[in-house]
CSV table of C-alpha atoms in Angstrom, one decimal:
chain,number,residue,atom,x,y,z
A,1258,UNK,CA,85.7,-159.3,102.7
A,1259,UNK,CA,88.3,-161.4,102.4
A,1260,UNK,CA,88.9,-164.2,99.2
A,1261,UNK,CA,91.1,-167.7,99.1
A,1262,UNK,CA,91.4,-169.2,95.9
A,1263,UNK,CA,94.3,-172.2,96.5
A,1264,UNK,CA,94.3,-173.2,92.8
A,1265,UNK,CA,96.8,-175.0,90.7
A,1266,UNK,CA,97.4,-177.8,93.4
A,1267,UNK,CA,98.1,-180.6,90.7
A,1268,UNK,CA,97.9,-184.7,90.8
A,1269,UNK,CA,101.6,-185.9,90.6
A,1270,UNK,CA,102.0,-186.7,87.1
A,1271,UNK,CA,100.1,-184.4,86.4
A,1272,UNK,CA,101.4,-181.4,83.6
A,1273,UNK,CA,98.9,-177.9,84.7
A,1274,UNK,CA,100.2,-175.2,84.0
A,1275,UNK,CA,103.0,-173.1,85.9
A,1276,UNK,CA,101.2,-170.0,87.5
A,1277,UNK,CA,103.3,-167.1,86.8
A,1278,UNK,CA,101.6,-163.6,88.1
A,1279,UNK,CA,103.1,-160.4,86.7
A,1280,UNK,CA,102.9,-157.9,88.8
A,1281,UNK,CA,102.8,-154.2,87.3
A,1282,UNK,CA,101.8,-153.9,83.0
A,1283,UNK,CA,104.9,-151.6,81.7
A,1284,UNK,CA,107.2,-152.3,79.1
A,1285,UNK,CA,109.6,-154.8,81.3
A,1286,UNK,CA,105.8,-156.5,82.2
A,1287,UNK,CA,104.7,-156.9,78.9
A,1288,UNK,CA,107.8,-158.1,77.8
A,1289,UNK,CA,107.6,-160.8,80.2
A,1290,UNK,CA,104.1,-161.5,80.1
A,1291,UNK,CA,105.3,-162.0,76.4
A,1292,UNK,CA,107.9,-164.1,76.2
A,1293,UNK,CA,106.7,-166.5,79.2
A,1294,UNK,CA,103.4,-166.7,78.2
A,1295,UNK,CA,104.6,-167.5,73.8
A,1296,UNK,CA,106.4,-170.9,75.7
A,1297,UNK,CA,106.9,-173.6,72.5
A,1298,UNK,CA,106.1,-176.0,75.5
A,1299,UNK,CA,103.1,-173.7,76.6
A,1300,UNK,CA,104.6,-174.7,80.3
A,1301,UNK,CA,103.3,-171.0,82.0
A,1302,UNK,CA,99.6,-170.2,82.7
A,1303,UNK,CA,100.0,-166.3,83.3
A,1304,UNK,CA,98.6,-163.4,84.8
A,1305,UNK,CA,98.6,-159.9,85.4
A,1306,UNK,CA,97.7,-157.1,88.1
A,1307,UNK,CA,97.9,-153.4,87.0
A,1308,UNK,CA,96.4,-151.2,89.8
A,1309,UNK,CA,95.3,-148.9,87.0
A,1310,UNK,CA,92.6,-149.3,85.5
A,1311,UNK,CA,94.2,-149.6,82.4
A,1312,UNK,CA,98.3,-151.3,81.0
A,1313,UNK,CA,100.2,-149.2,82.3
A,1314,UNK,CA,102.6,-149.3,80.0
A,1315,UNK,CA,100.5,-146.5,77.7
A,1316,UNK,CA,98.4,-144.7,80.4
A,1317,UNK,CA,99.8,-142.1,80.8
A,1318,UNK,CA,99.2,-141.0,77.2
A,1319,UNK,CA,96.8,-138.8,75.4
A,1320,UNK,CA,94.8,-138.3,72.7
A,1321,UNK,CA,94.3,-134.4,71.3
A,1322,UNK,CA,91.7,-133.8,69.1
A,1323,UNK,CA,92.6,-130.6,67.0
A,1324,UNK,CA,89.6,-128.3,65.2
A,1325,UNK,CA,92.1,-126.9,62.9
A,1326,UNK,CA,93.3,-130.7,60.5
A,1327,UNK,CA,90.2,-132.2,62.4
A,1328,UNK,CA,92.8,-135.2,62.8
A,1329,UNK,CA,92.8,-136.8,66.0
A,1330,UNK,CA,96.7,-137.4,67.3
A,1331,UNK,CA,98.4,-139.8,69.4
A,1332,UNK,CA,100.7,-138.6,72.5
A,1333,UNK,CA,103.7,-140.3,74.0
A,1334,UNK,CA,103.9,-139.9,77.8
A,1335,UNK,CA,106.5,-140.2,77.3
A,1336,UNK,CA,107.6,-140.7,74.6
A,1337,UNK,CA,109.4,-144.0,74.4
A,1338,UNK,CA,113.0,-142.9,71.5
A,1339,UNK,CA,115.8,-145.8,71.2
A,1340,UNK,CA,118.9,-145.5,69.3
A,1341,UNK,CA,120.5,-148.0,67.1
A,1342,UNK,CA,122.8,-149.3,69.3
A,1343,UNK,CA,122.1,-149.4,72.8
A,1344,UNK,CA,118.8,-150.6,71.9
A,1345,UNK,CA,120.0,-153.6,70.7
A,1346,UNK,CA,117.6,-155.2,71.8
A,1347,UNK,CA,114.7,-153.9,72.2
A,1348,UNK,CA,115.3,-152.6,68.2
A,1349,UNK,CA,115.1,-157.0,67.9
A,1350,UNK,CA,111.9,-157.4,69.6
A,1351,UNK,CA,110.5,-154.9,68.0
A,1352,UNK,CA,111.5,-155.0,64.3
A,1353,UNK,CA,110.7,-159.3,65.5
A,1354,UNK,CA,106.9,-157.7,66.2
A,1355,UNK,CA,107.2,-156.1,63.1
A,1356,UNK,CA,106.3,-152.7,64.7
A,1357,UNK,CA,108.9,-150.0,62.4
A,1358,UNK,CA,110.7,-148.2,63.8
A,1359,UNK,CA,109.9,-143.5,63.0
A,1360,UNK,CA,112.7,-141.4,62.2
A,1361,UNK,CA,112.3,-137.6,64.2
A,1362,UNK,CA,114.7,-135.5,63.9
A,1363,UNK,CA,115.4,-133.4,66.4
A,1364,UNK,CA,116.7,-129.9,67.1
A,1365,UNK,CA,118.4,-128.6,70.2
A,1366,UNK,CA,117.4,-125.2,72.3
A,1367,UNK,CA,119.7,-124.8,75.2
A,1368,UNK,CA,118.4,-122.0,77.3
A,1369,UNK,CA,118.9,-120.5,80.7
A,1370,UNK,CA,116.0,-120.3,83.8
A,1371,UNK,CA,116.2,-117.4,86.3
A,1372,UNK,CA,114.6,-118.7,90.1
A,1373,UNK,CA,111.7,-116.9,89.6
A,1374,UNK,CA,110.4,-117.0,85.6
A,1375,UNK,CA,107.6,-119.3,84.6
A,1376,UNK,CA,108.0,-120.3,80.8
A,1377,UNK,CA,105.4,-118.6,79.0
A,1378,UNK,CA,103.7,-120.4,76.1
A,1379,UNK,CA,105.7,-121.0,73.6
A,1380,UNK,CA,107.5,-119.7,70.3
A,1381,UNK,CA,105.6,-121.1,66.8
A,1382,UNK,CA,107.9,-125.1,66.9
A,1383,UNK,CA,109.7,-124.4,63.5
A,1384,UNK,CA,111.1,-120.7,65.5
A,1385,UNK,CA,114.5,-122.3,67.5
A,1386,UNK,CA,115.4,-118.9,67.8
A,1387,UNK,CA,113.1,-116.8,68.5
A,1388,UNK,CA,112.6,-118.7,71.6
A,1389,UNK,CA,113.1,-116.8,75.1
A,1390,UNK,CA,116.5,-117.0,76.4
A,1391,UNK,CA,118.2,-119.0,74.6
A,1392,UNK,CA,121.9,-119.5,74.1
A,1393,UNK,CA,122.7,-122.2,71.6
A,1394,UNK,CA,121.2,-124.1,68.9
A,1395,UNK,CA,122.7,-127.6,68.1
A,1396,UNK,CA,121.9,-130.3,65.4
A,1397,UNK,CA,123.7,-133.0,67.6
A,1398,UNK,CA,125.8,-133.8,64.4
A,1399,UNK,CA,129.2,-132.6,64.6
A,1400,UNK,CA,129.6,-131.4,61.3
A,1401,UNK,CA,125.9,-129.5,61.7
A,1402,UNK,CA,127.4,-127.4,64.7
A,1403,UNK,CA,129.1,-124.9,62.8
A,1404,UNK,CA,127.3,-125.0,60.3
A,1405,UNK,CA,123.5,-124.9,61.5
A,1406,UNK,CA,122.8,-121.0,61.0
A,1407,UNK,CA,123.1,-119.6,56.8
A,1408,UNK,CA,124.0,-116.5,58.9
A,1409,UNK,CA,126.5,-117.8,61.1
A,1410,UNK,CA,130.0,-116.5,58.9
A,1411,UNK,CA,128.2,-113.3,59.1
A,1412,UNK,CA,128.2,-114.0,63.2
A,1413,UNK,CA,130.0,-111.8,65.9
A,1414,UNK,CA,133.6,-113.2,66.8
A,1415,UNK,CA,132.7,-114.2,70.1
A,1416,UNK,CA,129.7,-116.2,68.5
A,1417,UNK,CA,131.8,-117.9,65.8
A,1418,UNK,CA,134.9,-118.7,68.7
A,1419,UNK,CA,132.8,-119.8,70.8
A,1420,UNK,CA,130.8,-122.8,68.5
A,1421,UNK,CA,134.6,-123.3,67.9
A,1422,UNK,CA,134.7,-123.8,72.0
A,1423,UNK,CA,132.2,-126.2,72.4
A,1424,UNK,CA,133.1,-128.0,69.2
A,1425,UNK,CA,135.8,-129.3,70.2
A,1426,UNK,CA,134.4,-130.2,74.4
A,1427,UNK,CA,132.3,-131.7,72.3
A,1428,UNK,CA,135.0,-134.0,70.5
A,1429,UNK,CA,136.4,-134.6,73.3
A,1430,UNK,CA,134.6,-135.9,75.6
A,1431,UNK,CA,133.2,-138.4,72.8
A,1432,UNK,CA,136.8,-139.2,72.2
A,1433,UNK,CA,137.7,-139.8,75.9
A,1434,UNK,CA,134.1,-141.7,76.1
A,1435,UNK,CA,136.1,-144.8,73.9
A,1436,UNK,CA,139.6,-144.1,74.9
A,1437,UNK,CA,139.7,-144.0,78.5
A,1438,UNK,CA,137.1,-145.8,80.7
A,1439,UNK,CA,135.7,-145.2,83.8
A,1440,UNK,CA,137.5,-147.0,87.0
A,1441,UNK,CA,134.5,-149.8,88.5
A,1442,UNK,CA,135.0,-153.0,90.8
A,1443,UNK,CA,133.7,-156.3,89.0
A,1444,UNK,CA,132.5,-157.3,92.1
A,1445,UNK,CA,131.4,-155.0,94.7
A,1446,UNK,CA,132.0,-155.5,98.6
A,1447,UNK,CA,129.3,-156.9,100.6
A,1448,UNK,CA,128.5,-155.0,103.2
A,1449,UNK,CA,126.2,-152.1,103.1
A,1450,UNK,CA,129.2,-150.3,104.6
A,1451,UNK,CA,131.9,-151.0,103.0
A,1452,UNK,CA,130.1,-150.7,99.9
A,1453,UNK,CA,129.7,-147.2,100.9
A,1454,UNK,CA,133.8,-146.4,101.6
A,1455,UNK,CA,135.0,-148.8,99.2
A,1456,UNK,CA,133.3,-148.0,96.1
A,1457,UNK,CA,134.4,-145.2,95.7
A,1458,UNK,CA,137.4,-145.9,95.0
A,1459,UNK,CA,137.1,-149.4,93.5
A,1460,UNK,CA,134.2,-148.2,91.5
A,1461,UNK,CA,134.2,-144.1,90.0
A,1462,UNK,CA,131.4,-142.0,89.5
A,1463,UNK,CA,131.1,-139.7,86.6
A,1464,UNK,CA,131.5,-136.6,88.4
A,1465,UNK,CA,135.1,-137.5,89.5
A,1466,UNK,CA,135.3,-139.5,85.4
A,1467,UNK,CA,135.3,-135.3,84.4
A,1468,UNK,CA,137.4,-134.8,86.2
A,1469,UNK,CA,140.2,-136.9,85.2
A,1470,UNK,CA,139.2,-136.6,81.7
A,1471,UNK,CA,139.4,-132.8,82.6
A,1472,UNK,CA,136.3,-131.9,80.9
A,1473,UNK,CA,135.9,-127.5,81.0
A,1474,UNK,CA,133.5,-127.4,84.0
A,1475,UNK,CA,131.2,-124.8,81.5
A,1476,UNK,CA,131.2,-127.0,78.7
A,1477,UNK,CA,129.4,-129.8,80.9
A,1478,UNK,CA,127.3,-127.1,83.7
A,1479,UNK,CA,125.3,-125.5,80.5
A,1480,UNK,CA,125.4,-128.1,77.7
A,1481,UNK,CA,126.4,-131.7,79.3
A,1482,UNK,CA,124.3,-131.9,81.9
A,1483,UNK,CA,121.5,-130.2,80.7
A,1484,UNK,CA,121.0,-133.4,77.8
A,1485,UNK,CA,121.9,-136.1,80.5
A,1486,UNK,CA,119.7,-135.3,83.4
A,1487,UNK,CA,116.8,-134.6,80.9
A,1488,UNK,CA,117.8,-138.3,79.7
A,1489,UNK,CA,117.6,-140.1,83.2
A,1490,UNK,CA,114.6,-137.8,84.8
A,1491,UNK,CA,116.7,-135.7,87.4
A,1492,UNK,CA,118.8,-133.1,88.5
A,1493,UNK,CA,122.7,-132.2,87.4
A,1494,UNK,CA,123.9,-133.3,90.7
A,1495,UNK,CA,122.0,-137.1,91.0
A,1496,UNK,CA,123.7,-137.1,87.7
A,1497,UNK,CA,127.1,-136.1,88.8
A,1498,UNK,CA,126.0,-139.2,91.6
A,1499,UNK,CA,125.8,-141.4,88.2
A,1500,UNK,CA,128.1,-143.9,87.9
A,1501,UNK,CA,130.5,-142.8,84.6
A,1502,UNK,CA,130.6,-146.7,83.2
A,1503,UNK,CA,126.7,-146.4,82.6
A,1504,UNK,CA,127.4,-142.7,81.0
A,1505,UNK,CA,130.5,-143.2,79.0
A,1506,UNK,CA,128.3,-147.0,77.6
A,1507,UNK,CA,125.1,-144.9,76.7
A,1508,UNK,CA,127.6,-142.3,75.0
A,1509,UNK,CA,129.4,-145.2,73.2
A,1510,UNK,CA,126.4,-146.9,71.7
A,1511,UNK,CA,124.3,-144.4,70.5
A,1512,UNK,CA,126.9,-141.9,68.7
A,1513,UNK,CA,126.3,-141.0,65.3
A,1514,UNK,CA,122.5,-142.8,65.5
A,1515,UNK,CA,119.8,-141.5,64.3
A,1516,UNK,CA,116.4,-140.9,66.8
A,1517,UNK,CA,113.8,-143.1,66.5
A,1518,UNK,CA,109.7,-143.7,67.8
A,1519,UNK,CA,107.7,-147.4,67.7
A,1520,UNK,CA,105.9,-146.8,63.8
A,1521,UNK,CA,102.2,-145.6,65.1
A,1522,UNK,CA,102.4,-144.8,68.6
A,1523,UNK,CA,102.9,-146.4,72.1
A,1524,UNK,CA,100.2,-147.9,72.4
A,1525,UNK,CA,100.5,-150.9,69.3
A,1526,UNK,CA,103.8,-151.5,70.7
A,1527,UNK,CA,101.7,-151.6,74.1
A,1528,UNK,CA,98.9,-154.4,72.6
A,1529,UNK,CA,100.6,-156.4,70.4
A,1530,UNK,CA,103.2,-158.0,74.4
A,1531,UNK,CA,99.6,-158.0,75.1
A,1532,UNK,CA,97.6,-159.7,72.8
A,1533,UNK,CA,95.5,-163.3,73.7
A,1534,UNK,CA,96.7,-162.6,78.0
A,1535,UNK,CA,93.4,-163.4,79.2
A,1536,UNK,CA,94.1,-163.1,82.5
A,1537,UNK,CA,94.5,-159.1,83.5
A,1538,UNK,CA,93.7,-157.9,86.8
A,1539,UNK,CA,93.0,-154.5,86.2
A,1540,UNK,CA,92.6,-151.5,88.6
A,1541,UNK,CA,93.9,-154.4,91.2
A,1542,UNK,CA,97.5,-153.0,93.6
A,1543,UNK,CA,99.3,-155.2,95.5
A,1544,UNK,CA,100.1,-155.0,99.1
A,1545,UNK,CA,102.0,-158.4,99.4
A,1546,UNK,CA,103.6,-161.9,98.7
A,1547,UNK,CA,104.4,-163.6,100.7
A,1548,UNK,CA,106.4,-168.1,100.4
A,1549,UNK,CA,104.0,-169.5,102.1
A,1550,UNK,CA,103.9,-174.6,101.7
A,1551,UNK,CA,101.7,-174.2,98.8
A,1552,UNK,CA,103.8,-171.7,96.7
A,1553,UNK,CA,104.1,-167.7,96.6
A,1554,UNK,CA,100.2,-165.7,97.9
A,1555,UNK,CA,99.8,-163.0,96.0
A,1556,UNK,CA,97.1,-159.9,98.0
A,1557,UNK,CA,95.7,-157.7,96.4
A,1558,UNK,CA,93.3,-154.3,97.0
A,1559,UNK,CA,90.4,-154.3,94.6
A,1560,UNK,CA,88.2,-151.4,94.5
A,1561,UNK,CA,84.2,-151.7,92.3
A,1562,UNK,CA,81.1,-150.1,92.9
A,1563,UNK,CA,82.3,-147.9,95.6
A,1564,UNK,CA,83.8,-151.2,97.4
A,1565,UNK,CA,87.1,-151.8,98.1
A,1566,UNK,CA,88.5,-155.6,98.7
A,1567,UNK,CA,91.2,-157.5,99.0
A,1568,UNK,CA,91.5,-161.1,98.1
A,1569,UNK,CA,94.9,-163.4,97.8
A,1570,UNK,CA,95.3,-166.1,95.9
A,1571,UNK,CA,99.2,-168.9,95.1
A,1572,UNK,CA,100.6,-168.4,91.8
A,1573,UNK,CA,103.8,-170.7,91.2
A,1574,UNK,CA,106.1,-168.0,90.6
A,1575,UNK,CA,106.0,-164.0,90.8
A,1576,UNK,CA,107.6,-161.4,88.5
A,1577,UNK,CA,107.0,-158.1,89.8
A,1578,UNK,CA,107.5,-155.3,87.1
A,1579,UNK,CA,107.5,-152.2,89.6
A,1580,UNK,CA,109.8,-149.9,91.2
A,1581,UNK,CA,112.2,-150.4,93.3
A,1582,UNK,CA,111.3,-148.7,96.8
A,1583,UNK,CA,107.4,-150.9,95.7
A,1584,UNK,CA,109.2,-153.7,95.1
A,1585,UNK,CA,111.0,-153.9,99.0
A,1586,UNK,CA,107.3,-153.5,100.1
A,1587,UNK,CA,105.4,-155.5,98.8
A,1588,UNK,CA,108.5,-158.7,98.8
A,1589,UNK,CA,109.4,-158.0,102.9
A,1590,UNK,CA,112.9,-160.3,101.5
A,1591,UNK,CA,113.9,-158.3,99.2
A,1592,UNK,CA,114.0,-154.4,101.8
A,1593,UNK,CA,117.3,-154.7,102.8
A,1594,UNK,CA,119.3,-154.2,99.2
A,1595,UNK,CA,116.0,-152.9,97.1
A,1596,UNK,CA,115.0,-150.2,100.0
A,1597,UNK,CA,117.5,-148.4,98.7
A,1598,UNK,CA,117.5,-147.6,95.5
A,1599,UNK,CA,117.2,-144.7,95.5
A,1600,UNK,CA,114.2,-143.1,92.4
A,1601,UNK,CA,113.2,-140.2,92.4
A,1602,UNK,CA,109.6,-138.4,90.7
A,1603,UNK,CA,109.2,-136.5,87.4
A,1604,UNK,CA,106.5,-134.9,86.2
A,1605,UNK,CA,105.4,-134.9,82.8
A,1606,UNK,CA,102.7,-132.1,81.3
A,1607,UNK,CA,101.2,-131.3,77.7
A,1608,UNK,CA,101.2,-127.9,76.3
A,1609,UNK,CA,98.4,-126.2,73.9
A,1610,UNK,CA,99.7,-124.2,71.1
A,1611,UNK,CA,99.4,-120.6,71.4
A,1612,UNK,CA,97.5,-121.2,68.4
A,1613,UNK,CA,94.5,-122.7,70.7
A,1614,UNK,CA,92.0,-125.8,68.1
A,1615,UNK,CA,93.8,-128.7,69.9
A,1616,UNK,CA,91.8,-130.3,73.0
A,1617,UNK,CA,91.7,-133.9,74.6
A,1618,UNK,CA,89.7,-136.2,72.9
A,1619,UNK,CA,86.6,-137.2,75.1
A,1620,UNK,CA,85.1,-140.4,75.0
A,1621,UNK,CA,87.9,-142.4,73.4
A,1622,UNK,CA,87.9,-146.1,75.5
A,1623,UNK,CA,90.9,-147.8,76.1
A,1624,UNK,CA,91.7,-147.8,72.3
A,1625,UNK,CA,93.6,-145.2,71.6
A,1626,UNK,CA,93.5,-142.8,68.1
A,1627,UNK,CA,95.1,-140.8,66.6
A,1628,UNK,CA,97.5,-141.1,63.8
A,1629,UNK,CA,101.1,-140.2,66.1
A,1630,UNK,CA,102.6,-137.1,66.6
A,1631,UNK,CA,105.8,-138.0,65.7
A,1632,UNK,CA,105.5,-138.4,62.8
A,1633,UNK,CA,106.8,-136.1,59.9
A,1634,UNK,CA,110.0,-135.5,58.2
A,1635,UNK,CA,110.4,-131.3,59.9
A,1636,UNK,CA,113.0,-131.5,62.6
A,1637,UNK,CA,111.4,-131.1,66.2
A,1638,UNK,CA,112.5,-128.9,68.6
A,1639,UNK,CA,114.0,-130.3,72.2
A,1640,UNK,CA,114.5,-127.0,74.2
A,1641,UNK,CA,116.7,-127.9,77.8
A,1642,UNK,CA,115.7,-125.0,80.1
A,1643,UNK,CA,118.0,-124.9,82.7
A,1644,UNK,CA,118.0,-122.6,86.3
A,1645,UNK,CA,120.7,-122.1,88.6
A,1646,UNK,CA,120.8,-121.3,91.8
A,1647,UNK,CA,123.6,-120.9,93.5
A,1648,UNK,CA,126.1,-123.9,93.3
A,1649,UNK,CA,122.7,-126.0,91.4
A,1650,UNK,CA,121.0,-126.8,88.9
A,1651,UNK,CA,118.2,-128.4,87.1
A,1652,UNK,CA,117.2,-128.7,84.1
A,1653,UNK,CA,113.8,-129.3,82.4
A,1654,UNK,CA,113.4,-130.5,78.7
A,1655,UNK,CA,110.0,-129.1,76.7
A,1656,UNK,CA,109.8,-131.0,73.4
A,1657,UNK,CA,107.3,-129.6,70.4
A,1658,UNK,CA,105.5,-132.3,67.8
A,1659,UNK,CA,104.5,-130.8,64.9
A,1660,UNK,CA,101.3,-130.1,65.5
A,1661,UNK,CA,102.3,-126.8,68.2
A,1662,UNK,CA,102.1,-129.2,71.2
A,1663,UNK,CA,104.8,-128.6,73.6
A,1664,UNK,CA,105.8,-132.1,75.8
A,1665,UNK,CA,107.0,-130.1,79.5
A,1666,UNK,CA,109.3,-133.4,81.2
A,1667,UNK,CA,110.2,-132.4,84.5
A,1668,UNK,CA,112.4,-133.7,87.3
A,1669,UNK,CA,110.2,-133.3,89.9
A,1670,UNK,CA,106.9,-134.0,91.9
A,1671,UNK,CA,105.9,-129.8,91.8
A,1672,UNK,CA,107.0,-127.7,89.1
A,1673,UNK,CA,104.9,-124.3,88.9
A,1674,UNK,CA,102.2,-125.1,86.3
A,1675,UNK,CA,102.5,-123.6,82.6
A,1676,UNK,CA,99.5,-122.0,80.6
A,1677,UNK,CA,97.9,-123.5,77.9
A,1678,UNK,CA,98.7,-127.2,80.2
A,1679,UNK,CA,95.6,-130.0,78.8
A,1680,UNK,CA,96.9,-133.1,80.5
A,1681,UNK,CA,99.5,-133.1,83.8
A,1682,UNK,CA,101.0,-136.5,84.8
A,1683,UNK,CA,103.8,-138.6,87.5
A,1684,UNK,CA,106.1,-140.6,87.2
A,1685,UNK,CA,108.5,-142.3,89.5
A,1686,UNK,CA,111.9,-142.5,88.5
A,1687,UNK,CA,115.1,-144.9,89.4
A,1688,UNK,CA,118.6,-143.0,90.0
A,1689,UNK,CA,122.1,-144.6,89.6
A,1690,UNK,CA,124.5,-144.7,92.7
A,1691,UNK,CA,128.0,-146.6,93.2
A,1692,UNK,CA,126.2,-148.2,95.8
A,1693,UNK,CA,122.7,-149.1,93.6
A,1694,UNK,CA,124.7,-150.4,91.6
A,1695,UNK,CA,127.0,-152.4,93.4
A,1696,UNK,CA,123.5,-153.8,95.3
A,1697,UNK,CA,121.5,-154.6,91.6
A,1698,UNK,CA,124.4,-156.1,90.5
A,1699,UNK,CA,124.2,-157.6,94.8
A,1700,UNK,CA,120.3,-158.5,93.1
A,1701,UNK,CA,120.7,-159.8,89.6
A,1702,UNK,CA,123.4,-162.4,90.4
A,1703,UNK,CA,126.4,-160.8,89.3
A,1704,UNK,CA,127.8,-160.7,92.7
A,1705,UNK,CA,128.9,-163.8,93.1
A,1706,UNK,CA,130.0,-163.3,97.1
A,1707,UNK,CA,126.0,-163.3,98.0
A,1708,UNK,CA,125.5,-166.5,96.1
A,1709,UNK,CA,124.6,-169.0,98.6
A,1710,UNK,CA,123.5,-166.8,102.0
A,1711,UNK,CA,120.9,-167.6,104.0
A,1712,UNK,CA,120.3,-163.5,104.5
A,1713,UNK,CA,120.1,-161.9,101.1
A,1714,UNK,CA,118.1,-162.5,98.6
A,1715,UNK,CA,118.9,-162.2,94.5
A,1716,UNK,CA,116.0,-162.8,91.5
A,1717,UNK,CA,114.4,-166.2,91.2
A,1718,UNK,CA,115.1,-167.1,95.6
A,1719,UNK,CA,112.0,-168.2,96.5
A,1720,UNK,CA,110.4,-167.9,92.6
A,1721,UNK,CA,110.2,-164.5,92.6
A,1722,UNK,CA,112.2,-161.6,89.7
A,1723,UNK,CA,112.0,-158.2,89.5
A,1724,UNK,CA,112.6,-156.9,85.5
A,1725,UNK,CA,113.1,-153.3,85.1
A,1726,UNK,CA,113.9,-150.4,83.3
A,1727,UNK,CA,116.6,-150.8,85.8
A,1728,UNK,CA,117.1,-154.5,86.2
A,1729,UNK,CA,120.4,-153.9,85.0
A,1730,UNK,CA,124.3,-152.5,84.1
A,1731,UNK,CA,123.0,-149.5,82.4
A,1732,UNK,CA,121.4,-146.3,82.4
A,1733,UNK,CA,117.6,-146.9,82.9
A,1734,UNK,CA,116.1,-146.6,80.0
A,1735,UNK,CA,114.1,-148.7,77.7
A,1736,UNK,CA,116.7,-151.0,77.0
A,1737,UNK,CA,117.3,-152.0,80.8
A,1738,UNK,CA,113.2,-153.5,80.6
A,1739,UNK,CA,113.7,-156.0,77.7
A,1740,UNK,CA,116.9,-156.5,78.6
A,1741,UNK,CA,115.9,-157.9,82.3
A,1742,UNK,CA,113.1,-159.4,81.2
A,1743,UNK,CA,115.1,-162.2,78.7
A,1744,UNK,CA,117.0,-162.8,82.3
A,1745,UNK,CA,113.6,-164.5,83.3
A,1746,UNK,CA,112.6,-165.9,79.9
A,1747,UNK,CA,116.2,-168.1,80.7
A,1748,UNK,CA,116.0,-168.9,83.9
A,1749,UNK,CA,112.0,-170.4,83.7
A,1750,UNK,CA,114.0,-172.1,80.2
A,1751,UNK,CA,111.8,-169.7,77.6
A,1752,UNK,CA,113.0,-169.7,74.3
A,1753,UNK,CA,114.1,-165.8,73.0
A,1754,UNK,CA,112.5,-165.6,69.3
A,1755,UNK,CA,114.9,-161.6,68.9
A,1756,UNK,CA,118.5,-163.5,70.7
A,1757,UNK,CA,120.8,-163.0,69.2
A,1758,UNK,CA,121.8,-167.0,70.5
A,1759,UNK,CA,118.9,-168.0,68.2
C-alpha cells in the first residue's frame, strides 16, 4: 500500500512551522531534535524516524535481575563513558540537562590470547592479578603504575625493569603528543585520485607519527594499541591508519582526566532529550530521501500486524543521524562522498558472573528500571585481551562490573560465543583514515574548494544535513555527536543553551 501525504504547504504570509524530519535516534539525532524542538521562536516541528521499536540511544542496554540482592540493575551498552576536557560540549550539555556525572575508576589488565582459545567464565572482578594470561596491570595514572602492587618492590628484577621501561615509554608518548604536533593539511585535495596520492604527504597517519617520534614498537603493540583500538572499536591495523591528529588531540584532551558515566544511565539522557517530542515514528525504516518541488520527500517502510506498508511524506528539512553507508544509500547525492567512508562491525555481549544469580529482567517494557551498574566507588577491572596472528593483532575488552557481570566488546561481527552469555548486540562503527577525514571535511564545509560545485554535495545542500559521532574532525566518539548537532542548530538559526558563546 502506497500512501502520499502532502502536509504543511503554506499560503503566502502564513507562519506555519517548518517541518524537520530527523532520521535516527542515537545521541546525535536526539541532541539535534532537542535543540530544534526547543527553538525559542518555535519555528520548527520535529518528526523522529527510527527503524527499531524503541529509540536507539538506549536500545541495546538491558535490565538484569540479581537474585542475591533482590534488585534490578541497568547495564548500559555501550557504557558511553567520558571525561572532562575532550568531551567539553557533551559535559556542558549534560550539565544543562541536569544530568549528573558518576565517576568510575578503572584498573587496566593486559592479557594475551592464543588464536584458538575461548574466553572462559571470568574470575571474581576484584581480583585483577588472577586473570589468566595477563602480562601487566595498570591503574591509568603514572604514579599509580609504579606503586600499584604492595609487593612491587619484592618482585623480580625483570618485572621492576619492565615497569620502569613502560613508564619511560608512557611518559615519552605523552610528552610527544604535547610537543610534537602531527602533520596535517588544512586544504585537502579535491579529486579522489589526488586525495589518495597526496594525502600521505599532506597529513600524517598514526602509524607514521609513531615512527617519527620513535616510540618502541613493543610498547605500541602490547600496551598502546590495545587501549586505543578498543576506544575506537577497530583492529590494530585500522587504528594505525587513523589520522594522527585524531589520536593526539584525544590524548591531550583526556590527559589526567577522571572517567565518568551519566548518572542514572543512558536512558535518562534519552528520555530527557526526547521529552516533549510527540511525532515519533518507531519501526519506520527510511529507504529514500528525494528532492521534489514541494520540499524533501521521505519514503519509509513500516511493518504492522505482520504486514509491511510503504509510506511517503514531504518535509522542509531532513537530518540524517545515521552511519555514512546508510546515509549514502538513503540520499543518493551524498553517495560519491559518504559511500567511500569505511565502517566496521562491533559486537557487544553481556556475560553472567560465574557465581550465577543474574538473569535478564522480563516484562520491563520500554521504560527500563534499576540502578545503573556502573555505580560504586571501588575500582573496576577493564581487561584488554589481544590475539596475535602472525603479523596482525586484534584486541577485545572485558569490563567487569561491581555486580560480577562482564561486558565483552569485540571489533568484529563474528566472535566465539562466550559461556554464560545473556545478551548480544551488534553495532556499526565508522572508521577514520586520511582519505575519509578529507571526505568528512569536504562534506562538512571545511574544505572550501568544494563550495559552489554542483557535483559535490555538502552538508545543508538540498536542505539535507548529516550528524553523528563521525561528523567532525576527531575520533568517532560521543563528542562528535554533540558537535555535529550544534552545527545543524547554528545552520537553523537556533540558539544553543550550553554553548560557550551564550
